[in-house]
CSV table of C-alpha atoms in Angstrom, one decimal:
chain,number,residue,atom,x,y,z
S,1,UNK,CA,-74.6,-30.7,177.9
S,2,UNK,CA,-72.2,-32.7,175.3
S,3,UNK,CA,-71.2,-29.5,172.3
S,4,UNK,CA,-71.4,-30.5,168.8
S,5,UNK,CA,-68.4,-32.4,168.2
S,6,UNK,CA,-68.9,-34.4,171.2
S,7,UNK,CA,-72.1,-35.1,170.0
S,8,UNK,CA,-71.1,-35.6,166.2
S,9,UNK,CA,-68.7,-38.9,167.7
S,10,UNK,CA,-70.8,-39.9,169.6
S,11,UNK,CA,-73.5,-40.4,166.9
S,12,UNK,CA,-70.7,-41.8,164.7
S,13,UNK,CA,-69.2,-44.6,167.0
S,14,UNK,CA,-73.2,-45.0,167.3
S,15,UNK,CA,-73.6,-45.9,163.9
S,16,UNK,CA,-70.6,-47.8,163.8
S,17,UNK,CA,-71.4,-50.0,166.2
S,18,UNK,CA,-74.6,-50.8,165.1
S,19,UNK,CA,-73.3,-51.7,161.8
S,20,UNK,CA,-70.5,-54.2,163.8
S,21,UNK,CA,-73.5,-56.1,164.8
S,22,UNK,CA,-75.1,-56.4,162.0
S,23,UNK,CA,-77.7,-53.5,162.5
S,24,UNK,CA,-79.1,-52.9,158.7
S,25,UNK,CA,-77.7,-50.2,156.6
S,26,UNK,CA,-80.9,-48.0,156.6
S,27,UNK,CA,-80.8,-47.7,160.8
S,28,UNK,CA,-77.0,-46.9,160.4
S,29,UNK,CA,-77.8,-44.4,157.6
S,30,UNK,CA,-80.5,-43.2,159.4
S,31,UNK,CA,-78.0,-41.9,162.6
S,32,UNK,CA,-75.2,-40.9,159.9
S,33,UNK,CA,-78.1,-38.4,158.4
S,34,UNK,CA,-79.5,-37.3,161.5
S,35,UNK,CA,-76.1,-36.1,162.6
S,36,UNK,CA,-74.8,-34.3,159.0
S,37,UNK,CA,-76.0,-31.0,160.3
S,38,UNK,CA,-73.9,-31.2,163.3
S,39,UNK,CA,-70.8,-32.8,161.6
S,40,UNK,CA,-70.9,-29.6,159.2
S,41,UNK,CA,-71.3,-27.7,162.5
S,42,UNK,CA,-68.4,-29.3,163.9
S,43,UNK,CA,-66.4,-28.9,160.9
S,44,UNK,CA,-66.9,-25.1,160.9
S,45,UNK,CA,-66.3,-24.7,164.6
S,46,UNK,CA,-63.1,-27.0,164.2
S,47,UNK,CA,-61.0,-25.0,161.5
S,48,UNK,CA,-61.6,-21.1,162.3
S,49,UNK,CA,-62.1,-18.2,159.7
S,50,UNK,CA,-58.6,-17.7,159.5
S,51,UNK,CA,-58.2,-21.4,157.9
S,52,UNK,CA,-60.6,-20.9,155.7
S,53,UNK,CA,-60.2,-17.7,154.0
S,54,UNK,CA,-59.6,-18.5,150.4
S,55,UNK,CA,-56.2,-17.2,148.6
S,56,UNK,CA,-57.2,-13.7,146.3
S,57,UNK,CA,-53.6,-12.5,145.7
S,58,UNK,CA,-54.1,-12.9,142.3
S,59,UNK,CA,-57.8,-12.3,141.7
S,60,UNK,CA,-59.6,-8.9,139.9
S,61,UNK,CA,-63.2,-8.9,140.8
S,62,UNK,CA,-65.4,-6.8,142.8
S,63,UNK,CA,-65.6,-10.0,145.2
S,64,UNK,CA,-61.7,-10.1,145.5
S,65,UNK,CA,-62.1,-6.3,146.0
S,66,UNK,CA,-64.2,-6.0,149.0
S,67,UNK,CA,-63.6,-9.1,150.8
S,68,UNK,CA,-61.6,-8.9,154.1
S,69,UNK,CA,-60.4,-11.6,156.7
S,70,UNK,CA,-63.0,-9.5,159.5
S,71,UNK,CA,-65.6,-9.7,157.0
S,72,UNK,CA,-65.1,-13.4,156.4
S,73,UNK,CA,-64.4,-14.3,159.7
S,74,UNK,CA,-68.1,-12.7,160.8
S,75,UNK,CA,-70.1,-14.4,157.6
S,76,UNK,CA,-68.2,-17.5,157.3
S,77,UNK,CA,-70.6,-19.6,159.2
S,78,UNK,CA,-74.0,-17.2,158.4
S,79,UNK,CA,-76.8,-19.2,156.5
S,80,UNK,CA,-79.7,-18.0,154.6
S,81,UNK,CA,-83.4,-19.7,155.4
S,82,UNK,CA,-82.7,-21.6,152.5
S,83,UNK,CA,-79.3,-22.5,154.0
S,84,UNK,CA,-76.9,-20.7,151.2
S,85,UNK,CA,-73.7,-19.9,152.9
S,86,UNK,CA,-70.8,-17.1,151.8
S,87,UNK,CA,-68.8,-19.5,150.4
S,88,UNK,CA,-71.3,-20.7,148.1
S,89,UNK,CA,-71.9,-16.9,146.9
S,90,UNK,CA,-68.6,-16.2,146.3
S,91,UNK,CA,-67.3,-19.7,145.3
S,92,UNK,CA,-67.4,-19.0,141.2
S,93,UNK,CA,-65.1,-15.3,142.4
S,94,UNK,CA,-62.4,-18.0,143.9
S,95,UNK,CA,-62.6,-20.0,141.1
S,96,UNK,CA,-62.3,-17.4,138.2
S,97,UNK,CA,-59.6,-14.8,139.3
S,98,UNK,CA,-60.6,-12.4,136.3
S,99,UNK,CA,-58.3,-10.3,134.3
S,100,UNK,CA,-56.8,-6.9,135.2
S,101,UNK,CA,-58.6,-5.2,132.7
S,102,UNK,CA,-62.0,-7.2,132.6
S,103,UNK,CA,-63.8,-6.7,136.4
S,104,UNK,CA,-66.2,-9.4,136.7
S,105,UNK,CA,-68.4,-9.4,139.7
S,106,UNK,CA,-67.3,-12.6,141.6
S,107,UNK,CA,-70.1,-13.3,143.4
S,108,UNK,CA,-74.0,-14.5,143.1
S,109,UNK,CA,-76.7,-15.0,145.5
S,110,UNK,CA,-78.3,-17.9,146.0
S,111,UNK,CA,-82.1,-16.5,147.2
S,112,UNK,CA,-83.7,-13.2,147.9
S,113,UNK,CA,-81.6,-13.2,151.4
S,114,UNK,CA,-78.7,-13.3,150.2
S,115,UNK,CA,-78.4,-9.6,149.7
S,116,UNK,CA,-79.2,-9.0,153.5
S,117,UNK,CA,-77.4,-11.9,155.7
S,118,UNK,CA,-74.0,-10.6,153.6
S,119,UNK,CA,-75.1,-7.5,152.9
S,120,UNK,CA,-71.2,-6.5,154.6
S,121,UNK,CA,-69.4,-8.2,151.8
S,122,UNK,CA,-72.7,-7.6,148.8
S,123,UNK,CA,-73.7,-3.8,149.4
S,124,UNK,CA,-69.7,-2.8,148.8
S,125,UNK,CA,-69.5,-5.0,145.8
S,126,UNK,CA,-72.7,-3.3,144.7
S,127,UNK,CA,-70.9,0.1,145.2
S,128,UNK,CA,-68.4,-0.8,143.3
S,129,UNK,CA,-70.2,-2.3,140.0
S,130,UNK,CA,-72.8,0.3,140.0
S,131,UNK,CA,-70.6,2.8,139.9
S,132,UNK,CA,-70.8,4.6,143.2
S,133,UNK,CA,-74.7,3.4,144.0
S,134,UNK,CA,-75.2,3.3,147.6
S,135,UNK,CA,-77.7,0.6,148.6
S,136,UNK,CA,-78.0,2.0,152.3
S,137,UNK,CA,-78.4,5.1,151.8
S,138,UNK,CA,-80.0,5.1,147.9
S,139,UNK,CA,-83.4,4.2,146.6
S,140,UNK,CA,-84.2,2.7,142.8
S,141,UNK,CA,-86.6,3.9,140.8
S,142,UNK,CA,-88.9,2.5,138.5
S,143,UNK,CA,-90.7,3.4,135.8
S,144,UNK,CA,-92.4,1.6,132.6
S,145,UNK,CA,-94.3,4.5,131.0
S,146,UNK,CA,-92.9,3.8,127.5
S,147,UNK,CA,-95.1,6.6,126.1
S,148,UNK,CA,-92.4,9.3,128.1
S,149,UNK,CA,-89.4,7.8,125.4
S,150,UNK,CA,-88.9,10.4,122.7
S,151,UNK,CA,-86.9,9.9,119.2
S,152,UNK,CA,-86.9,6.3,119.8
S,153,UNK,CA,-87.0,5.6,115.7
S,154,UNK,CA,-83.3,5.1,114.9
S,155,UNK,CA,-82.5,5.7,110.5
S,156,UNK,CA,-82.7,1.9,109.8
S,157,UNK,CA,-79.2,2.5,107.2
S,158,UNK,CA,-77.8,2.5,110.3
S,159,UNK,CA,-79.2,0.3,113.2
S,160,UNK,CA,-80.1,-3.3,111.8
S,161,UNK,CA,-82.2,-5.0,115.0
S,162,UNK,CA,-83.3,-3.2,118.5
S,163,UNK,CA,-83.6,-5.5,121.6
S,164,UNK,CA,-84.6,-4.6,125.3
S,165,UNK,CA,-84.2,-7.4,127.8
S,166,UNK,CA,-84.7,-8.1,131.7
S,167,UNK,CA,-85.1,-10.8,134.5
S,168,UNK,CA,-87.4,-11.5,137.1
S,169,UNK,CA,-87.2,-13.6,139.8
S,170,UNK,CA,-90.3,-15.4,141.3
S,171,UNK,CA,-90.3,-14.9,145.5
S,172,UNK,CA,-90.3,-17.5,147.9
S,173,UNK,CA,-87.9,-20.0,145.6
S,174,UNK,CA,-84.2,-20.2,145.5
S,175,UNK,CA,-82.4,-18.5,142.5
S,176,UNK,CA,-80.8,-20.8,140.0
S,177,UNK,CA,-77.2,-21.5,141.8
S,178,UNK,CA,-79.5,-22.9,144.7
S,179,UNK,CA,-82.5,-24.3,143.9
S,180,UNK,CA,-83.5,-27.3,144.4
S,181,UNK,CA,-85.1,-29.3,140.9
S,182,UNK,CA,-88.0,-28.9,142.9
S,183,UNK,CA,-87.8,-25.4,143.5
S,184,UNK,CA,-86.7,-25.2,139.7
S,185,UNK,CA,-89.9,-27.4,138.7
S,186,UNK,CA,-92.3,-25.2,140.4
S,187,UNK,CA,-90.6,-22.1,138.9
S,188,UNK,CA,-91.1,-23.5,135.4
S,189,UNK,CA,-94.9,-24.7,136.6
S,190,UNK,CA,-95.6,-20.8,137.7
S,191,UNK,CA,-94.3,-19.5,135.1
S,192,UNK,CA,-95.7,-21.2,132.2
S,193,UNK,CA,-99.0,-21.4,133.8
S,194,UNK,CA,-99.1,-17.4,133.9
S,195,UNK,CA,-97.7,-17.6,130.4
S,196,UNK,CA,-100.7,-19.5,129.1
S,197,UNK,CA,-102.7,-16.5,129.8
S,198,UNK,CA,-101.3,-13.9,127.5
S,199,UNK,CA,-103.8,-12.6,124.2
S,200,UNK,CA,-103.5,-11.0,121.5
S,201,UNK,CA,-99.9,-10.5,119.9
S,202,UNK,CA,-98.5,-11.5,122.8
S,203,UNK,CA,-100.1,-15.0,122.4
S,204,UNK,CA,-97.6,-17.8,122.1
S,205,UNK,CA,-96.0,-21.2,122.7
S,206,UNK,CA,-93.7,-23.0,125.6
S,207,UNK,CA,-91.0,-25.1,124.4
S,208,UNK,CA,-89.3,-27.6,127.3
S,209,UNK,CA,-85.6,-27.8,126.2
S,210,UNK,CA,-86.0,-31.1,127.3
S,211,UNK,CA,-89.4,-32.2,125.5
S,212,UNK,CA,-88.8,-30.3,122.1
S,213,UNK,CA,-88.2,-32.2,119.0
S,214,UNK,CA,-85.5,-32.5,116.6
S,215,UNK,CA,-87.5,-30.3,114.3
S,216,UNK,CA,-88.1,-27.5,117.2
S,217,UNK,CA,-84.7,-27.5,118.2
S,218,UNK,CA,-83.3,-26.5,114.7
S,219,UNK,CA,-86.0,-23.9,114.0
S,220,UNK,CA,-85.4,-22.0,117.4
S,221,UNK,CA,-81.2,-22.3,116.5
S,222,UNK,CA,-82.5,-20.7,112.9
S,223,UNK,CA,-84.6,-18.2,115.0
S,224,UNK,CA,-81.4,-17.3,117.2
S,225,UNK,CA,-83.4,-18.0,120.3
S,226,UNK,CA,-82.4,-21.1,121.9
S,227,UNK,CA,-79.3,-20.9,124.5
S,228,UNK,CA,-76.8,-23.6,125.5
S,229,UNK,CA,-75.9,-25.2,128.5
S,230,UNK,CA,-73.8,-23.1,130.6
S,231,UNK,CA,-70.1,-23.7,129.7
S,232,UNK,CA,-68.7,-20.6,131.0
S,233,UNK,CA,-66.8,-21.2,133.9
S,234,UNK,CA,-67.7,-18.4,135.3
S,235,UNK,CA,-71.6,-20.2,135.6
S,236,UNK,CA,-71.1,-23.6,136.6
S,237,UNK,CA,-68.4,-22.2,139.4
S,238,UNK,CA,-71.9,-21.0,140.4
S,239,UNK,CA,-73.7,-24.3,140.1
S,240,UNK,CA,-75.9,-23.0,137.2
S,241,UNK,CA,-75.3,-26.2,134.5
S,242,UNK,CA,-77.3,-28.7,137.0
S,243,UNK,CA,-79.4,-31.3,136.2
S,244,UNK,CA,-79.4,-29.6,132.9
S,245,UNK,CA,-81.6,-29.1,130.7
S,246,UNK,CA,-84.5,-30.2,133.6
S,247,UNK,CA,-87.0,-27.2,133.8
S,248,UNK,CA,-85.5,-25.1,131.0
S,249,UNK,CA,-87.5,-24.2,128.2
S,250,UNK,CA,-88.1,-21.1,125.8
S,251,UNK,CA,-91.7,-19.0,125.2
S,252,UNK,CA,-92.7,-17.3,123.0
S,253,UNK,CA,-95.5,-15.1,120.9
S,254,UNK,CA,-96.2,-16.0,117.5
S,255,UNK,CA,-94.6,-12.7,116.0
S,256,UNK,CA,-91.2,-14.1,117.4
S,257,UNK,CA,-90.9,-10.6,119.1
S,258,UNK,CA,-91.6,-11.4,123.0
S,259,UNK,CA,-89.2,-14.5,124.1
S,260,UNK,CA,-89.2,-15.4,127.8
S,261,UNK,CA,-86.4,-18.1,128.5
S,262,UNK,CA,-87.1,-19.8,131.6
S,263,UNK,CA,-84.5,-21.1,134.6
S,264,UNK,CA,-81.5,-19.8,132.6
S,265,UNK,CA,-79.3,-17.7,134.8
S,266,UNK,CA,-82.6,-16.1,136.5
S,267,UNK,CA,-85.8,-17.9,137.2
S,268,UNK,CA,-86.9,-15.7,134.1
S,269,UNK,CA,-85.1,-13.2,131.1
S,270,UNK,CA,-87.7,-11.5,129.4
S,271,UNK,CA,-87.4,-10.2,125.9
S,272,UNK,CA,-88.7,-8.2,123.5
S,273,UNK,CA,-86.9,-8.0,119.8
S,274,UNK,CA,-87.5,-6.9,116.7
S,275,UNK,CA,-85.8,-6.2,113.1
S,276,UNK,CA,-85.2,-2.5,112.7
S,277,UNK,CA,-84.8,0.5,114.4
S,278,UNK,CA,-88.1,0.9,116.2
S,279,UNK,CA,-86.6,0.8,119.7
S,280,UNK,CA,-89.7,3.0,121.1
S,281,UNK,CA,-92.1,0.2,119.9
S,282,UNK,CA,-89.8,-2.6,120.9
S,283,UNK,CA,-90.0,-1.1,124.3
S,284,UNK,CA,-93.9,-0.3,124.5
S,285,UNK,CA,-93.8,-4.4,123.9
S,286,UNK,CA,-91.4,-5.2,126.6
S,287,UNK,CA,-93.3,-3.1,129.3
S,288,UNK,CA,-96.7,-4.2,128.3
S,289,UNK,CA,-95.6,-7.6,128.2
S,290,UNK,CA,-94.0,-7.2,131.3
S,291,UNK,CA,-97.0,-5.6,133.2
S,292,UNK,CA,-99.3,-8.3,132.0
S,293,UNK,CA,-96.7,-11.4,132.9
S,294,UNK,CA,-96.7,-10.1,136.3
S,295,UNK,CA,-100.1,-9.4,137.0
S,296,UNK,CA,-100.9,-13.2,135.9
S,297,UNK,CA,-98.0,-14.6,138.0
S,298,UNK,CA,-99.4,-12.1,141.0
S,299,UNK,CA,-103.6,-13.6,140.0
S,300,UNK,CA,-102.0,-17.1,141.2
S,301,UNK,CA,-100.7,-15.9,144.4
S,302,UNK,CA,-97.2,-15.2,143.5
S,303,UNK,CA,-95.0,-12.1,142.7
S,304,UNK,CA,-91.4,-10.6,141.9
S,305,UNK,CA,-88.8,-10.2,143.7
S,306,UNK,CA,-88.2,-6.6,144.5
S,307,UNK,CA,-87.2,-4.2,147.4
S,308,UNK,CA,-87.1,-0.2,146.8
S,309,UNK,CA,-83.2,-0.4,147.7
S,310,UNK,CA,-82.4,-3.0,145.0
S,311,UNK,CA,-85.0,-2.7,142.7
S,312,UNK,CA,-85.7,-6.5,140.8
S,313,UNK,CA,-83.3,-9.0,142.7
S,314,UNK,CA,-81.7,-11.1,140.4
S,315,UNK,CA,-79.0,-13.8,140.5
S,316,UNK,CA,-76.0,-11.5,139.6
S,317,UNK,CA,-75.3,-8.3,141.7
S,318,UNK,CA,-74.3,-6.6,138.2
S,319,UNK,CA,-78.2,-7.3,137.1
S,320,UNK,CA,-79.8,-5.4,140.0
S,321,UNK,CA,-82.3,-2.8,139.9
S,322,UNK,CA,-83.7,-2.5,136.3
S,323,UNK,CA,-82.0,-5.5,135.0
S,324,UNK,CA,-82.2,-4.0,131.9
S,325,UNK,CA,-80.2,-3.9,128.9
S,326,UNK,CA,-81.6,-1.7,126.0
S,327,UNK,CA,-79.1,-2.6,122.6
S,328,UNK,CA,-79.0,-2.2,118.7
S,329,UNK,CA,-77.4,-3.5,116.1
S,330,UNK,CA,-75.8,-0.6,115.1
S,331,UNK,CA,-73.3,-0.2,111.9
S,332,UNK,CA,-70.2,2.8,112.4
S,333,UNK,CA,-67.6,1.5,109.7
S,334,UNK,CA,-66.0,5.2,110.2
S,335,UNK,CA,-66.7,6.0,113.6
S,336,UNK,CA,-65.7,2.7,114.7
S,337,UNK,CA,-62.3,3.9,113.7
S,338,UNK,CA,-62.5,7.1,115.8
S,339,UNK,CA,-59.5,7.2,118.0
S,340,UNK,CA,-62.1,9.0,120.6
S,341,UNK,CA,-64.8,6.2,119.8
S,342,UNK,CA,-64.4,4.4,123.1
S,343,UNK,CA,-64.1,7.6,125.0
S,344,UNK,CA,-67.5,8.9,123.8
S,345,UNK,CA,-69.1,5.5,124.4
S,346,UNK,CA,-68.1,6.4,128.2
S,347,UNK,CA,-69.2,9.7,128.7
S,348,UNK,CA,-72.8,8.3,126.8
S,349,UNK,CA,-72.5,5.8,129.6
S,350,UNK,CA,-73.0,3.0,126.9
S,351,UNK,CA,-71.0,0.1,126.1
S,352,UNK,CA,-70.0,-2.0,123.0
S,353,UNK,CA,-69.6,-5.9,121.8
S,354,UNK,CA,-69.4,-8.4,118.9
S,355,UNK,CA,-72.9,-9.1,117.3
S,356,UNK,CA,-72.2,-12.6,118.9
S,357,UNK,CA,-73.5,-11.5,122.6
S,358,UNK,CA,-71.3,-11.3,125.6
S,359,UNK,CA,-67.7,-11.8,125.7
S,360,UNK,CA,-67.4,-11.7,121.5
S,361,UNK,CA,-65.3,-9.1,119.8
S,362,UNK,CA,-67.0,-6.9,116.7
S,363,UNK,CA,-66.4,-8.5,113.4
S,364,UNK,CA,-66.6,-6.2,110.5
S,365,UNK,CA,-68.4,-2.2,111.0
S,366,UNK,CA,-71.3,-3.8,113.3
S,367,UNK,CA,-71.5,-3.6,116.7
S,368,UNK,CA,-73.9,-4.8,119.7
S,369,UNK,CA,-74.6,-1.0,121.6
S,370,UNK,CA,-76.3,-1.0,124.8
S,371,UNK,CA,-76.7,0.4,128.0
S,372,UNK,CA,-74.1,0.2,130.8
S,373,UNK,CA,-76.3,0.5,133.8
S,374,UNK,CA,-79.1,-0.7,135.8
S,375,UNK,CA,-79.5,0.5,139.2
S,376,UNK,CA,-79.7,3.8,140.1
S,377,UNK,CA,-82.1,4.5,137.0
S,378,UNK,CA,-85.7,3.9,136.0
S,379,UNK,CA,-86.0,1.7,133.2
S,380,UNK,CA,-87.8,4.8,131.0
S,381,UNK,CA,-84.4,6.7,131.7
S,382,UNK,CA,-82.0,3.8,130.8
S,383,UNK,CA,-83.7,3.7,127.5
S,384,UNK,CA,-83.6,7.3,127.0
S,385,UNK,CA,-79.9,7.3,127.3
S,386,UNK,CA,-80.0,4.3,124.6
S,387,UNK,CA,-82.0,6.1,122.6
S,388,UNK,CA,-80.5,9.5,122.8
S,389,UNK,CA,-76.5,7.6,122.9
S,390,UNK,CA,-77.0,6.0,119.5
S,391,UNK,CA,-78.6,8.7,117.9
S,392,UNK,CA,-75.6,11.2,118.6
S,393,UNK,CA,-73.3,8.3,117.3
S,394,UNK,CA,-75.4,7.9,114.3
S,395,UNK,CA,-75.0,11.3,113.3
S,396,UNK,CA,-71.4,11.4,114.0
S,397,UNK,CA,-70.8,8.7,111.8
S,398,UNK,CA,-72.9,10.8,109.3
S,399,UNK,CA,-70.6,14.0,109.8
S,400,UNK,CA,-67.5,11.8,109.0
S,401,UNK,CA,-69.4,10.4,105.8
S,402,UNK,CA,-69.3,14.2,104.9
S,403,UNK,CA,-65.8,15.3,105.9
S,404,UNK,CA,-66.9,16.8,109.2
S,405,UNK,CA,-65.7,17.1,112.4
S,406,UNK,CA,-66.9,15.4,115.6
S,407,UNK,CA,-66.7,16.0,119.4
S,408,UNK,CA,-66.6,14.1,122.5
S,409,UNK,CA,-69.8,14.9,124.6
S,410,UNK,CA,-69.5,15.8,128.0
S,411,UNK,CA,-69.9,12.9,130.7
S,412,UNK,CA,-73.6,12.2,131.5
S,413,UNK,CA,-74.3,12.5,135.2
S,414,UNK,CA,-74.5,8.9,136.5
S,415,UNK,CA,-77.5,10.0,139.5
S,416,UNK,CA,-79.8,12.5,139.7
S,417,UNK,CA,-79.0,15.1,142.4
């Protein structure tokens, strides 16, 4: 039996010679297409692992990290059902070395299967960003009893806005760095269908990025909810900016407090905002919101991507589990200037940015607080730790108003035992 190559010429001098003849360009197109899959076949079996392995002398990321030539060499030529290969999922890590001191992740996946045909290179990398979380051996939790959060009212001199956000992914279609528009169409169509259904204060709108008016446009800018085209390099390294803005829109309720933007960097990112310090009730939104999203998408046959290793599978390893990132507005014009400010942010296990979102430094006293995890804990614990972080930095910053002194608290245990 002729091997792949073999056949590959022979369906190319084929073609060619039907086009010598005369033959029409849709029979000699026809036998070109019918023999791509073998000619990328060919092509892999042609140059081995070896010549392929892509140059990371220079790279920091959890990508650069954990891939080896043996690992390569055994996923190099593995395939997802929805035919997403390893170097797809690690292309935007190739192109974006990092920095030294900023890890990014390196890597995305391009459907559900991802994490499980390169699980060898992705469970490693999700070691590594989550901090020591094990997905063979470890199990996520979940949990979206709001009523179980305590203290969550934050003294409003202090915190100016509280936000909780997530993403979902809808199962059985490609994540964003794969899908095709159609897959993207039908994510939008499922989506906003479901949405549709929502009563009460969580009743509200779909706007199409694409079909909105000038008018629209401008007053979702004002609102601070509409977002961009992918730019970062970081994205369209992962094939995020496609056929932009096709199938991208923002929802949501009339209050302005429940936002779902749709085919962003995840199929979904569900928010739930408010001016204020009223994180508890912020949250009580978000999981009621959530519970009654899915339970319409899950009415019209469809449900979330989720496994009890991973939690909610979303485009970006970092993401996995909860997805969830809890944050305030918070103002600390004295703490801020703490020499041991950044070390208790650690030990809280919380993080800090500009008011401007990710990658924007703090301007002024103000700063963007949130959560630094998302697997390993349930969603009720990881705002707990929000909740219970930015209180003990609120009252620091009250103790230096007085004169006082202030401590470093110990490290909080990043599992339970």
């Amino acid at each position: 039996m002729a091997n792949s190559f073999t056949r590959l010429i022979s369906g190319r001098t084929a073609a060619m010679a039907l086009a010598r003849l005369g033959a029409g360009t849709m029979v000699t197109g026809f036998l070109l297409s019918e023999h791509g899959s073998l000619a990328a076949e060919a092509r892999t079996k042609l140059y081995p692992p070896s010549s392929d392995f892509p140059d990371l002398r220079k790279h920091s990321n959890c990508m650069a990290a954990a891939l080896t030539p043996a690992i390569y060499a055994k996923l190099r030529d593995k395939l997802t059902p929805n035919n997403w290969s390893l170097d797809q999922s690690i292309q935007t890590g190739v192109d974006n070395p990092g920095h030294p001191f900023i890890k990014t992740v390196g890597c995305v996946a391009g459907d559900e299967e991802s994490y499980e045909v390169f699980a060898e290179l992705l469970d490693p990398i999700i070691k590594d960003r989550h901090n020591g979380y094990d997905p063979k051996t470890m199990k996520h939790p979940t949990d979206l009893d709001a009523s179980k959060i305590t203290n969550g009212v934050f003294d409003e001199n202090y915190v100016l806005s509280s936000r909780v956000r997530t993403g979902r992914s809808i199962r059985g279609l490609s994540l964003p760095p794969a899908c095709s528009r159609a897959e993207r169409r039908e994510v939008e169509r499922v989506v906003v269908t479901a949405l549709a259904g929502l009563k009460g204060d969580l009743a509200g709108r779909y706007y199409s990025l694409g079909d909105m008016t000038d008018k629209e446009q401008q007053q979702l800018i004002d609102d601070h909810f509409l977002f961009d085209k992918p730019v970062s390099p970081l994205l369209t390294s992962a094939f995020m900016a496609r056929d932009w803005p096709d199938s991208r829109g923002i929802w949501h309720n009339n209050e302005k407090t429940f936002l779902i933007w749709v085919n962003e960097e995840d199929h979904t990112r569900v928010i739930s905002m408010e001016k204020g310090g009223n994180m508890k009730r912020v949250f009580e939104r978000f999981c009621s919101g959530l519970k009654k999203v899915e339970h319409l998408i899950q009415e019209r046959g469809w449900e979330f991507m989720w496994n009890e290793r991973l939690g909610y599978i979303l485009t970006c390893p970092s993401n996995l589990g909860t997805g969830l990132r809890a944050g305030v507005h918070v103002r600390l014009p004295k703490l801020s200037k703490d020499p041991h400010f950044s070390k208790m942010l650690d030990n809280l296990r919380l993080q800090k940015r500009g008011t401007g979102g990710v990658d924007t430094a703090a301007t002024g006293d103000t700063f963007d607080i949130s959560n630094n995890d998302r697997l390993g804990k349930s969603e009720v614990e990881l705002v707990q730790m929000l909740v219970d972080g930015v209180n003990h930095l609120i009252e620091c910053e009250k103790k230096l108003e007085r004169g006082q002194d202030i401590k470093v608290p110990a490290p909080i245990t990043q599992f339970r035992k």
